[in-house]
Amino acid sequence: MAKVSMTVNGAAASGEVEGRTLLVEFLRGPLGLTGTHVGCDTSQCGACVVHVNGEAVKACTMFAAEADGAEVRTIEGMANADGSLGVIQQAFQDHHGLQCGFCTPGMVMSAAALLKDNPKPTEAEVRKYLEGNICRCTGYHNIVKAIMAASGQDVSAIAAE
Amino acid sequence: MYAFEIERPSTLAEAVSALSAEGAQALGGGQTLIPTLKQRLAAPEVLVSLSGISEMKGVCPDDDGRLCIGGATTHAAVARDAAAAYPALAALASHIGDPAVRNRGTIGGSLANNDPAACYPAAALASNATIVTQNRAIDADDYFQGLFTTALEEGEIITEVKFAIPEAANYQKFLQPASRFALVGVFVAKYADGVRVAVTGASEDGVFRWSEAEAALSSDFSAGALDGLSVPAEGMIGDLHGTPEYRAHLVKVMTKRAVAAAG
Ligand SMILES: Cc1cc2nc3c(=O)[nH]c(=O)nc-3n(C[C@H](O)[C@H](O)[C@H](O)COP(=O)(O)OP(=O)(O)OC[C@H]3O[C@@H](n4cnc5c(N)ncnc54)[C@H](O)[C@@H]3O)c2cc1C
Ligand code: FES
Ligand code: FES
């Protein structure tokens, strides 16, 4: 066992982990941050995407020990300070960007990473960026629409499906 | 996963010494190794993480005009930082997997793993890159030795990869959308002394050079120069995604596209 310390959603967090403890296990277990989901555990689905030092990574494909000293942000850190939904989260609600919601934490974290680098993406850029985020429910259309809306673009011409 | 310890050295010297221990293995971005560990297909005692070693990261030209990329440089960093010097290589890096994979996965990990459907082996072989380790420098022509097999020895790590920059180059990847690897990928690179063509995803022996196409393209760098050539299906991978005949056909199609796109 080794001690790890990191900043998670702005607050200091630490604990004892094994070498093989995944970042997602550390977040969901000892830290109780169960918003980050494990969809596949085989690095394919993106439900577990969080930000480590500002970059989107799959928390099921990184060890907790590798995040020692890092800034980590999870879906729990995406709401506004007063607890209301953040811009991207609100857009997902407004545009029906989720059904069961299982993929949504990863979708929102990927969307936030995209918009940080590319504040006004085209529809094609959004679709390409979401290559590693799999949704079994929505057919993606409203997810793309929500992200376009969250970027402040007019989505009235994108028909609902 | 079986239990193991993780070490996070900050210098190459510390990493090399940690890797000399019995049961030690390098951890790059973990994008291949962690899934492998989860399946219990590997049982290291110690993983030596290379991600904290700044001297193994980054992209810069050397005095001979080659582009040098640190072995622990992520795909995302290559996509961004090699774009001006070697656009075809940066484009290849920007189409590996998905954004989260590119933020962790590294060039050294990809070349060490030598997956038969991986992208970087095609770029390294087509550019006759030099694979540099803590002990020696290996030409790409001698480095790739078949499926998941390379010239690397136990405990040897890729510290740097040096690419001679071609006059024109392009990589065409026929995407296998479920895995996001290449069903077939072809990297074409045109140098003053000839053209090199490297094919990934197709052969049961891993990445290979298509020498007939190299000869034809070296005298006439145009897609039409390949019209009379064909690739035998023998030795090509056959699986549920494509037959050997289909892959052999794709090799020629993707090579033509790469030549046309390289201009
Ligand atoms: C969903 C998904 C999609 C992917 N799509 C593609 C794709 O389209 N194209 C593609 O090419 N790849 C793809 N990959 C693989 C990805 O590129 C990996 O990052 C890469 O194969 C391994 O690099 P790594 O740094 O993650 O290495 P690791 O997983 O950490 O290690 C892999 C192996 O290399 C060894 N190793 C690591 N670094 C070094 C080093 N510097 N020197 C010597 N040995 C080292 C390790 O000991 C291990 O044996 C994909 C992966 C995933 C999960
Ligand atoms: S749970 Fe991490 S990619 Fe699916
Ligand atoms: S909303 Fe159900 S998986 Fe995406």
GROMACS .gro file of C-alpha atoms and ligand atoms in nm, chain A residues 24 37-49 58-61 132, chain B residues 38, ligand 2:
model
   24
   24VAL     CA    1  -1.188   0.513  -1.088
   37HIS     CA    2  -1.928   0.533  -1.402
   38VAL     CA    3  -1.765   0.210  -1.514
   39GLY     CA    4  -1.937   0.096  -1.830
   40CYS     CA    5  -1.694  -0.153  -1.976
   41ASP     CA    6  -1.373  -0.161  -1.770
   42THR     CA    7  -1.196  -0.243  -2.100
   43SER     CA    8  -1.106   0.114  -2.208
   44GLN     CA    9  -1.371   0.126  -2.479
   45CYS     CA   10  -1.680   0.314  -2.360
   46GLY     CA   11  -1.574   0.645  -2.201
   47ALA     CA   12  -1.830   0.634  -1.915
   48CYS     CA   13  -1.537   0.680  -1.675
   49VAL     CA   14  -1.385   0.993  -1.834
   58LYS     CA   15  -1.032   0.715  -1.887
   59ALA     CA   16  -1.025   0.666  -1.510
   60CYS     CA   17  -1.054   0.289  -1.561
   61THR     CA   18  -0.726   0.295  -1.756
  132GLY     CA   19  -1.452   0.720  -2.744
  199LYS     CA   20  -0.692  -0.677  -1.610
  426FES     S1   21  -1.533   0.212  -1.807
  426FES    FE1   22  -1.355   0.316  -1.867
  426FES     S2   23  -1.373   0.318  -2.082
  426FES    FE2   24  -1.548   0.202  -2.024
   0.00000   0.00000   0.00000
